PDB file of C-alpha atoms in Angstrom:
ATOM      1  CA  MET A   1     114.321  79.469 100.401  1.00  0.00           C
ATOM      2  CA  THR A   2     114.374  82.815  98.549  1.00  0.00           C
ATOM      3  CA  LYS A   3     116.325  85.791  99.831  1.00  0.00           C
ATOM      4  CA  MET A   4     112.990  87.501 100.465  1.00  0.00           C
ATOM      5  CA  SER A   5     111.828  84.620 102.681  1.00  0.00           C
ATOM      6  CA  GLN A   6     115.107  84.655 104.596  1.00  0.00           C
ATOM      7  CA  LEU A   7     114.898  88.384 105.174  1.00  0.00           C
ATOM      8  CA  LEU A   8     111.333  88.098 106.400  1.00  0.00           C
ATOM      9  CA  GLN A   9     112.272  85.301 108.795  1.00  0.00           C
ATOM     10  CA  ASN A  10     115.050  87.492 110.163  1.00  0.00           C
ATOM     11  CA  THR A  11     112.702  90.432 110.717  1.00  0.00           C
ATOM     12  CA  PHE A  12     109.657  88.741 112.265  1.00  0.00           C
ATOM     13  CA  LYS A  13     109.900  90.682 115.522  1.00  0.00           C
ATOM     14  CA  SER A  14     110.360  94.026 113.810  1.00  0.00           C
ATOM     15  CA  LEU A  15     107.493  93.511 111.393  1.00  0.00           C
ATOM     16  CA  HIS A  16     105.251  92.183 114.146  1.00  0.00           C
ATOM     17  CA  HIS A  17     105.912  95.381 116.059  1.00  0.00           C
ATOM     18  CA  GLN A  18     105.063  97.507 113.021  1.00  0.00           C
ATOM     19  CA  LEU A  19     101.825  95.626 112.482  1.00  0.00           C
ATOM     20  CA  GLY A  20     100.897  95.654 116.161  1.00  0.00           C
ATOM     21  CA  HIS A  21     101.610  91.989 116.844  1.00  0.00           C
ATOM     22  CA  ASP A  22     103.665  91.425 119.997  1.00  0.00           C
ATOM     23  CA  ARG A  23     103.840  87.637 120.344  1.00  0.00           C
ATOM     24  CA  PRO A  24     107.345  86.161 120.588  1.00  0.00           C
ATOM     25  CA  CYS A  25     109.017  85.226 117.327  1.00  0.00           C
ATOM     26  CA  ASP A  26     108.955  81.571 116.346  1.00  0.00           C
ATOM     27  CA  MET A  27     109.819  79.605 113.212  1.00  0.00           C
ATOM     28  CA  ARG A  28     106.290  78.970 111.937  1.00  0.00           C
ATOM     29  CA  PRO A  29     105.583  80.312 108.436  1.00  0.00           C
ATOM     30  CA  PHE A  30     104.987  84.047 108.505  1.00  0.00           C
ATOM     31  CA  TRP A  31     101.582  83.888 106.833  1.00  0.00           C
ATOM     32  CA  GLN A  32     100.373  81.393 109.442  1.00  0.00           C
ATOM     33  CA  ARG A  33     101.070  83.796 112.287  1.00  0.00           C
ATOM     34  CA  ARG A  34      99.306  86.633 110.444  1.00  0.00           C
ATOM     35  CA  LEU A  35      96.321  84.488 109.403  1.00  0.00           C
ATOM     36  CA  SER A  36      93.055  86.138 110.428  1.00  0.00           C
ATOM     37  CA  THR A  37      89.350  86.185 109.609  1.00  0.00           C
ATOM     38  CA  SER A  38      88.897  89.406 111.603  1.00  0.00           C
ATOM     39  CA  SER A  39      89.895  91.963 108.965  1.00  0.00           C
ATOM     40  CA  ALA A  40      87.232  94.404 107.777  1.00  0.00           C
ATOM     41  CA  PHE A  41      87.472  92.700 104.384  1.00  0.00           C
ATOM     42  CA  CYS A  42      86.691  89.194 105.673  1.00  0.00           C
ATOM     43  CA  GLN A  43      83.859  90.440 107.842  1.00  0.00           C
ATOM     44  CA  ALA A  44      82.375  92.445 104.958  1.00  0.00           C
ATOM     45  CA  LEU A  45      82.401  89.412 102.671  1.00  0.00           C
ATOM     46  CA  VAL A  46      79.914  87.722 104.985  1.00  0.00           C
ATOM     47  CA  ALA A  47      77.915  90.824 105.947  1.00  0.00           C
ATOM     48  CA  ASN A  48      77.257  91.675 102.294  1.00  0.00           C
ATOM     49  CA  GLY A  49      76.260  88.177 101.238  1.00  0.00           C
ATOM     50  CA  TYR A  50      79.278  87.279  99.133  1.00  0.00           C
ATOM     51  CA  MET A  51      80.062  84.260 101.313  1.00  0.00           C
ATOM     52  CA  THR A  52      78.845  82.304 104.267  1.00  0.00           C
ATOM     53  CA  THR A  53      80.947  82.392 107.415  1.00  0.00           C
ATOM     54  CA  GLU A  54      82.254  78.906 106.658  1.00  0.00           C
ATOM     55  CA  GLN A  55      83.146  79.833 103.077  1.00  0.00           C
ATOM     56  CA  MET A  56      84.977  82.911 104.324  1.00  0.00           C
ATOM     57  CA  LYS A  57      86.996  80.811 106.774  1.00  0.00           C
ATOM     58  CA  GLN A  58      87.868  78.355 104.013  1.00  0.00           C
ATOM     59  CA  ALA A  59      88.936  81.188 101.699  1.00  0.00           C
ATOM     60  CA  THR A  60      91.078  82.674 104.475  1.00  0.00           C
ATOM     61  CA  LEU A  61      92.944  79.390 104.778  1.00  0.00           C
ATOM     62  CA  LEU A  62      93.112  78.881 101.021  1.00  0.00           C
ATOM     63  CA  TYR A  63      94.596  82.308 100.281  1.00  0.00           C
ATOM     64  CA  ARG A  64      96.373  82.763 103.629  1.00  0.00           C
ATOM     65  CA  LEU A  65      94.640  86.071 104.293  1.00  0.00           C
ATOM     66  CA  GLY A  66      96.207  88.138 107.040  1.00  0.00           C
ATOM     67  CA  MET A  67      95.270  91.262 108.967  1.00  0.00           C
ATOM     68  CA  SER A  68      97.231  94.397 109.790  1.00  0.00           C
ATOM     69  CA  ARG A  69      97.041  96.269 113.078  1.00  0.00           C
ATOM     70  CA  LYS A  70      94.550  98.744 111.605  1.00  0.00           C
ATOM     71  CA  GLY A  71      92.245  96.065 110.243  1.00  0.00           C
ATOM     72  CA  GLY A  72      93.543  95.947 106.695  1.00  0.00           C
ATOM     73  CA  VAL A  73      93.590  92.624 104.903  1.00  0.00           C
ATOM     74  CA  ILE A  74      96.994  91.283 103.845  1.00  0.00           C
ATOM     75  CA  PHE A  75      96.977  89.592 100.449  1.00  0.00           C
ATOM     76  CA  TRP A  76     100.163  87.535 100.559  1.00  0.00           C
ATOM     77  CA  GLN A  77     101.887  86.691  97.291  1.00  0.00           C
ATOM     78  CA  TYR A  78     103.377  83.203  97.232  1.00  0.00           C
ATOM     79  CA  ASP A  79     104.559  81.667  93.978  1.00  0.00           C
ATOM     80  CA  GLU A  80     104.021  78.205  92.515  1.00  0.00           C
ATOM     81  CA  HIS A  81     106.957  76.915  94.588  1.00  0.00           C
ATOM     82  CA  ASP A  82     105.288  78.261  97.760  1.00  0.00           C
ATOM     83  CA  MET A  83     107.922  80.966  98.165  1.00  0.00           C
ATOM     84  CA  MET A  84     106.892  84.342  99.568  1.00  0.00           C
ATOM     85  CA  HIS A  85     107.328  87.379  97.300  1.00  0.00           C
ATOM     86  CA  ASP A  86     105.438  90.147  99.095  1.00  0.00           C
ATOM     87  CA  GLY A  87     102.211  91.063 100.826  1.00  0.00           C
ATOM     88  CA  LYS A  88      99.726  93.799  99.910  1.00  0.00           C
ATOM     89  CA  ILE A  89      97.874  95.494 102.760  1.00  0.00           C
ATOM     90  CA  MET A  90      94.511  96.847 101.592  1.00  0.00           C
ATOM     91  CA  TYR A  91      91.588  98.501 103.334  1.00  0.00           C
ATOM     92  CA  TYR A  92      87.888  97.882 102.726  1.00  0.00           C
ATOM     93  CA  ARG A  93      84.736  99.622 103.918  1.00  0.00           C
ATOM     94  CA  PRO A  94      81.852  97.759 105.612  1.00  0.00           C
ATOM     95  CA  ASP A  95      80.136  97.484 102.195  1.00  0.00           C
ATOM     96  CA  CYS A  96      83.163  95.461 100.972  1.00  0.00           C
ATOM     97  CA  HIS A  97      84.282  98.153  98.543  1.00  0.00           C
ATOM     98  CA  ARG A  98      87.780  99.607  98.608  1.00  0.00           C
ATOM     99  CA  ASP A  99      88.468 102.429 101.024  1.00  0.00           C
ATOM    100  CA  HIS A 100      90.092 104.798  98.543  1.00  0.00           C
ATOM    101  CA  ASP A 101      91.111 107.180 101.316  1.00  0.00           C
ATOM    102  CA  ARG A 102      93.636 104.605 102.493  1.00  0.00           C
ATOM    103  CA  HIS A 103      96.244 103.586  99.964  1.00  0.00           C
ATOM    104  CA  PRO A 104      97.465  99.973  99.671  1.00  0.00           C
ATOM    105  CA  THR A 105     100.837  99.277 101.291  1.00  0.00           C
ATOM    106  CA  TRP A 106     103.352  96.593 100.411  1.00  0.00           C
ATOM    107  CA  VAL A 107     105.080  94.652 103.186  1.00  0.00           C
ATOM    108  CA  THR A 108     108.395  95.132 101.399  1.00  0.00           C
ATOM    109  CA  HIS A 109     107.768  98.887 101.601  1.00  0.00           C
ATOM    110  CA  LEU A 110     107.465  98.591 105.389  1.00  0.00           C
ATOM    111  CA  LEU A 111     110.697  96.611 105.467  1.00  0.00           C
ATOM    112  CA  ARG A 112     112.482  99.274 103.430  1.00  0.00           C
ATOM    113  CA  LYS A 113     111.184 102.018 105.706  1.00  0.00           C
ATOM    114  CA  SER A 114     112.479 100.152 108.757  1.00  0.00           C
ATOM    115  CA  ASN A 115     115.860  99.582 107.063  1.00  0.00           C
ATOM    116  CA  HIS A 116     115.416  95.815 106.982  1.00  0.00           C
ATOM    117  CA  LEU A 117     115.629  95.895 103.193  1.00  0.00           C
ATOM    118  CA  PRO A 118     117.855  98.124 101.043  1.00  0.00           C
ATOM    119  CA  GLU A 119     116.201 101.345  99.883  1.00  0.00           C
ATOM    120  CA  ASP A 120     116.513 100.267  96.247  1.00  0.00           C
ATOM    121  CA  TRP A 121     114.984  96.813  96.874  1.00  0.00           C
ATOM    122  CA  LYS A 122     112.388  95.912  94.257  1.00  0.00           C
ATOM    123  CA  ALA A 123     110.042  93.044  94.999  1.00  0.00           C
ATOM    124  CA  ASP A 124     109.435  90.487  92.267  1.00  0.00           C
ATOM    125  CA  HIS A 125     105.650  90.314  92.334  1.00  0.00           C
ATOM    126  CA  CYS A 126     103.665  87.330  91.128  1.00  0.00           C
ATOM    127  CA  LEU A 127     100.005  86.451  90.688  1.00  0.00           C
ATOM    128  CA  PHE A 128      97.984  86.373  93.896  1.00  0.00           C
ATOM    129  CA  GLY A 129      97.038  82.778  94.722  1.00  0.00           C
ATOM    130  CA  LEU A 130      99.794  81.258  92.612  1.00  0.00           C
ATOM    131  CA  HIS A 131     100.801  79.003  95.531  1.00  0.00           C
ATOM    132  CA  LEU A 132      97.606  77.025  94.925  1.00  0.00           C
ATOM    133  CA  LEU A 133      99.291  75.425  91.913  1.00  0.00           C
ATOM    134  CA  SER A 134     101.641  73.595  94.283  1.00  0.00           C
ATOM    135  CA  VAL A 135      98.737  71.515  95.646  1.00  0.00           C
ATOM    136  CA  PRO A 136      98.627  68.207  93.668  1.00  0.00           C
ATOM    137  CA  SER A 137      94.891  67.716  94.188  1.00  0.00           C
ATOM    138  CA  VAL A 138      94.021  70.876  92.239  1.00  0.00           C
ATOM    139  CA  PHE A 139      96.269  70.228  89.253  1.00  0.00           C
ATOM    140  CA  GLU A 140      93.425  69.117  87.017  1.00  0.00           C
ATOM    141  CA  LYS A 141      91.362  72.230  87.692  1.00  0.00           C
ATOM    142  CA  PRO A 142      91.434  75.007  85.082  1.00  0.00           C
ATOM    143  CA  VAL A 143      92.978  78.281  86.200  1.00  0.00           C
ATOM    144  CA  ALA A 144      90.956  81.495  86.094  1.00  0.00           C
ATOM    145  CA  VAL A 145      92.699  84.867  86.307  1.00  0.00           C
ATOM    146  CA  VAL A 146      90.879  88.045  87.374  1.00  0.00           C
ATOM    147  CA  GLU A 147      92.117  91.506  88.228  1.00  0.00           C
ATOM    148  CA  SER A 148      91.336  92.014  91.916  1.00  0.00           C
ATOM    149  CA  GLU A 149      92.264  89.835  94.851  1.00  0.00           C
ATOM    150  CA  LYS A 150      88.774  90.416  96.252  1.00  0.00           C
ATOM    151  CA  THR A 151      87.183  88.881  93.149  1.00  0.00           C
ATOM    152  CA  ALA A 152      89.492  85.848  93.247  1.00  0.00           C
ATOM    153  CA  VAL A 153      88.540  85.205  96.870  1.00  0.00           C
ATOM    154  CA  ILE A 154      84.800  85.558  96.158  1.00  0.00           C
ATOM    155  CA  MET A 155      84.912  83.383  93.051  1.00  0.00           C
ATOM    156  CA  SER A 156      86.710  80.621  94.930  1.00  0.00           C
ATOM    157  CA  ALA A 157      83.420  80.086  96.762  1.00  0.00           C
ATOM    158  CA  VAL A 158      81.112  80.756  93.807  1.00  0.00           C
ATOM    159  CA  LYS A 159      82.885  78.413  91.386  1.00  0.00           C
ATOM    160  CA  PRO A 160      85.308  76.200  93.330  1.00  0.00           C
ATOM    161  CA  ASP A 161      85.970  73.944  90.345  1.00  0.00           C
ATOM    162  CA  TYR A 162      88.441  76.604  89.131  1.00  0.00           C
ATOM    163  CA  ILE A 163      91.669  77.841  90.692  1.00  0.00           C
ATOM    164  CA  TRP A 164      91.165  81.605  91.031  1.00  0.00           C
ATOM    165  CA  LEU A 165      94.185  83.892  90.767  1.00  0.00           C
ATOM    166  CA  ALA A 166      94.454  87.684  90.578  1.00  0.00           C
ATOM    167  CA  THR A 167      96.836  90.116  88.939  1.00  0.00           C
ATOM    168  CA  GLY A 168      96.238  92.886  91.484  1.00  0.00           C
ATOM    169  CA  GLY A 169      95.622  95.461  88.741  1.00  0.00           C
ATOM    170  CA  LYS A 170      94.558  95.613  85.106  1.00  0.00           C
ATOM    171  CA  THR A 171      98.038  96.622  83.940  1.00  0.00           C
ATOM    172  CA  GLU A 172      99.753  93.982  86.100  1.00  0.00           C
ATOM    173  CA  LEU A 173      99.114  91.158  83.644  1.00  0.00           C
ATOM    174  CA  ASN A 174     101.918  90.117  81.314  1.00  0.00           C
ATOM    175  CA  VAL A 175     103.208  86.958  79.657  1.00  0.00           C
ATOM    176  CA  ALA A 176     105.970  86.503  82.238  1.00  0.00           C
ATOM    177  CA  LYS A 177     103.439  86.336  85.070  1.00  0.00           C
ATOM    178  CA  LEU A 178     101.369  83.801  83.151  1.00  0.00           C
ATOM    179  CA  LYS A 179     104.333  81.541  82.455  1.00  0.00           C
ATOM    180  CA  PRO A 180     103.925  79.446  85.660  1.00  0.00           C
ATOM    181  CA  LEU A 181     100.482  78.505  84.288  1.00  0.00           C
ATOM    182  CA  GLN A 182     101.895  76.971  81.103  1.00  0.00           C
ATOM    183  CA  LYS A 183     100.862  73.396  81.964  1.00  0.00           C
ATOM    184  CA  HIS A 184      97.338  74.416  82.903  1.00  0.00           C
ATOM    185  CA  ARG A 185      94.149  75.317  81.098  1.00  0.00           C
ATOM    186  CA  VAL A 186      93.858  79.079  81.562  1.00  0.00           C
ATOM    187  CA  ILE A 187      90.972  81.501  81.153  1.00  0.00           C
ATOM    188  CA  LEU A 188      91.287  85.245  81.727  1.00  0.00           C
ATOM    189  CA  PHE A 189      88.409  87.359  83.015  1.00  0.00           C
ATOM    190  CA  PRO A 190      89.301  91.025  82.377  1.00  0.00           C
ATOM    191  CA  ASP A 191      87.273  93.819  83.938  1.00  0.00           C
ATOM    192  CA  THR A 192      85.068  95.732  81.550  1.00  0.00           C
ATOM    193  CA  ASP A 193      85.084  99.397  80.525  1.00  0.00           C
ATOM    194  CA  GLU A 194      83.284 101.660  78.076  1.00  0.00           C
ATOM    195  CA  THR A 195      85.759 101.149  75.227  1.00  0.00           C
ATOM    196  CA  GLY A 196      86.634  97.496  75.769  1.00  0.00           C
ATOM    197  CA  GLN A 197      90.286  98.463  76.129  1.00  0.00           C
ATOM    198  CA  THR A 198      91.013  96.126  79.047  1.00  0.00           C
ATOM    199  CA  TYR A 199      89.536  93.187  77.169  1.00  0.00           C
ATOM    200  CA  SER A 200      91.613  94.088  74.115  1.00  0.00           C
ATOM    201  CA  ASP A 201      94.823  94.424  76.159  1.00  0.00           C
ATOM    202  CA  TRP A 202      94.321  91.102  77.931  1.00  0.00           C
ATOM    203  CA  PHE A 203      93.392  89.398  74.659  1.00  0.00           C
ATOM    204  CA  GLU A 204      96.726  90.458  73.132  1.00  0.00           C
ATOM    205  CA  ILE A 205      98.602  89.110  76.153  1.00  0.00           C
ATOM    206  CA  ALA A 206      96.639  85.856  75.945  1.00  0.00           C
ATOM    207  CA  GLN A 207      97.562  85.487  72.278  1.00  0.00           C
ATOM    208  CA  ALA A 208     101.237  86.009  73.049  1.00  0.00           C
ATOM    209  CA  ALA A 209     101.087  83.498  75.917  1.00  0.00           C
ATOM    210  CA  SER A 210      99.285  80.980  73.687  1.00  0.00           C
ATOM    211  CA  ASP A 211     102.123  81.133  71.166  1.00  0.00           C
ATOM    212  CA  ILE A 212     104.636  80.330  73.905  1.00  0.00           C
ATOM    213  CA  PHE A 213     102.539  77.711  75.702  1.00  0.00           C
ATOM    214  CA  GLY A 214     101.605  75.833  72.554  1.00  0.00           C
ATOM    215  CA  HIS A 215      97.939  75.747  73.552  1.00  0.00           C
ATOM    216  CA  PRO A 216      95.196  78.404  73.796  1.00  0.00           C
ATOM    217  CA  VAL A 217      94.868  80.842  76.683  1.00  0.00           C
ATOM    218  CA  THR A 218      91.189  81.785  76.630  1.00  0.00           C
ATOM    219  CA  VAL A 219      89.775  85.237  77.329  1.00  0.00           C
ATOM    220  CA  SER A 220      86.200  85.370  78.588  1.00  0.00           C
ATOM    221  CA  SER A 221      83.895  87.904  76.946  1.00  0.00           C
ATOM    222  CA  ILE A 222      81.123  87.466  79.521  1.00  0.00           C
ATOM    223  CA  LEU A 223      81.395  91.048  80.764  1.00  0.00           C
ATOM    224  CA  GLU A 224      81.604  92.502  77.274  1.00  0.00           C
ATOM    225  CA  GLN A 225      78.455  90.594  76.324  1.00  0.00           C
ATOM    226  CA  HIS A 226      76.337  90.966  79.461  1.00  0.00           C
ATOM    227  CA  ALA A 227      77.349  94.181  81.235  1.00  0.00           C
ATOM    228  CA  THR A 228      75.084  97.172  80.670  1.00  0.00           C
ATOM    229  CA  HIS A 229      76.429 100.486  79.442  1.00  0.00           C
ATOM    230  CA  ALA A 230      76.229 101.839  82.982  1.00  0.00           C
ATOM    231  CA  GLN A 231      78.121  98.830  84.315  1.00  0.00           C
ATOM    232  CA  LYS A 232      80.816  99.253  81.694  1.00  0.00           C
ATOM    233  CA  ALA A 233      81.120 102.920  82.623  1.00  0.00           C
ATOM    234  CA  ALA A 234      81.563 101.793  86.229  1.00  0.00           C
ATOM    235  CA  LYS A 235      84.280  99.328  85.099  1.00  0.00           C
ATOM    236  CA  ILE A 236      82.754  96.355  86.871  1.00  0.00           C
ATOM    237  CA  ASP A 237      84.352  92.956  87.282  1.00  0.00           C
ATOM    238  CA  LEU A 238      83.012  89.404  87.413  1.00  0.00           C
ATOM    239  CA  ALA A 239      81.988  89.611  91.083  1.00  0.00           C
ATOM    240  CA  ASP A 240      80.079  92.851  90.403  1.00  0.00           C
ATOM    241  CA  LEU A 241      78.175  91.118  87.597  1.00  0.00           C
ATOM    242  CA  LEU A 242      77.217  88.190  89.830  1.00  0.00           C
ATOM    243  CA  PHE A 243      76.411  90.348  92.880  1.00  0.00           C
ATOM    244  CA  PRO A 244      74.963  93.539  91.367  1.00  0.00           C
ATOM    245  CA  ASN A 245      73.269  94.650  94.597  1.00  0.00           C
ATOM    246  CA  SER A 246      76.258  94.178  96.880  1.00  0.00           C
TER     247      SER A 246
END
């Protein structure tokens, strides 16, 4: 068990209080007790046609999606050894787009604020969904990496023959974070933009990872090829291309 996991186990009651959850502390995994399909994010996935109710429930279990007291979704980060690193609390509007008036919050930030972690504690973040690599039955599936957690969740229903992971931001991708994927076939799906800069940046990282892995890390050009100028200006991602009216 990592130090982070131990600290979280020792602060269940405190964190439950902060997130508005008053049930007695027990020894079940933390994500399991925060698991919820009731967040605004999960409900919006169905309401806007990204998923059926059953697909949303399956994705909630797959990615261990939680919910904060104020309805924010919690994107937990577990690594390939199923060890907890952190959790990102994010807020979505009913149209399933980010609520930019409410900034994302990290669980480790809440722990620092409540003095359950040292003020200078820095979480070691990993790819969202990385824990899926610990499931033997999915080992033969290729791994697809996108930027946003939302897109990974949606694509898990659209194309379930891939393992969908997310970086959590276009600048959050690096070779170190890809290293747990070394034994897998990997394809990156960068967001698009007017200049193609994101594609170029991710391509360079893929080339560096390929040199280390000893086999190619592929970068998809689907958005560069098929997105319109307006879509590139809007910096769309794979889910936006597949659901242009959502």
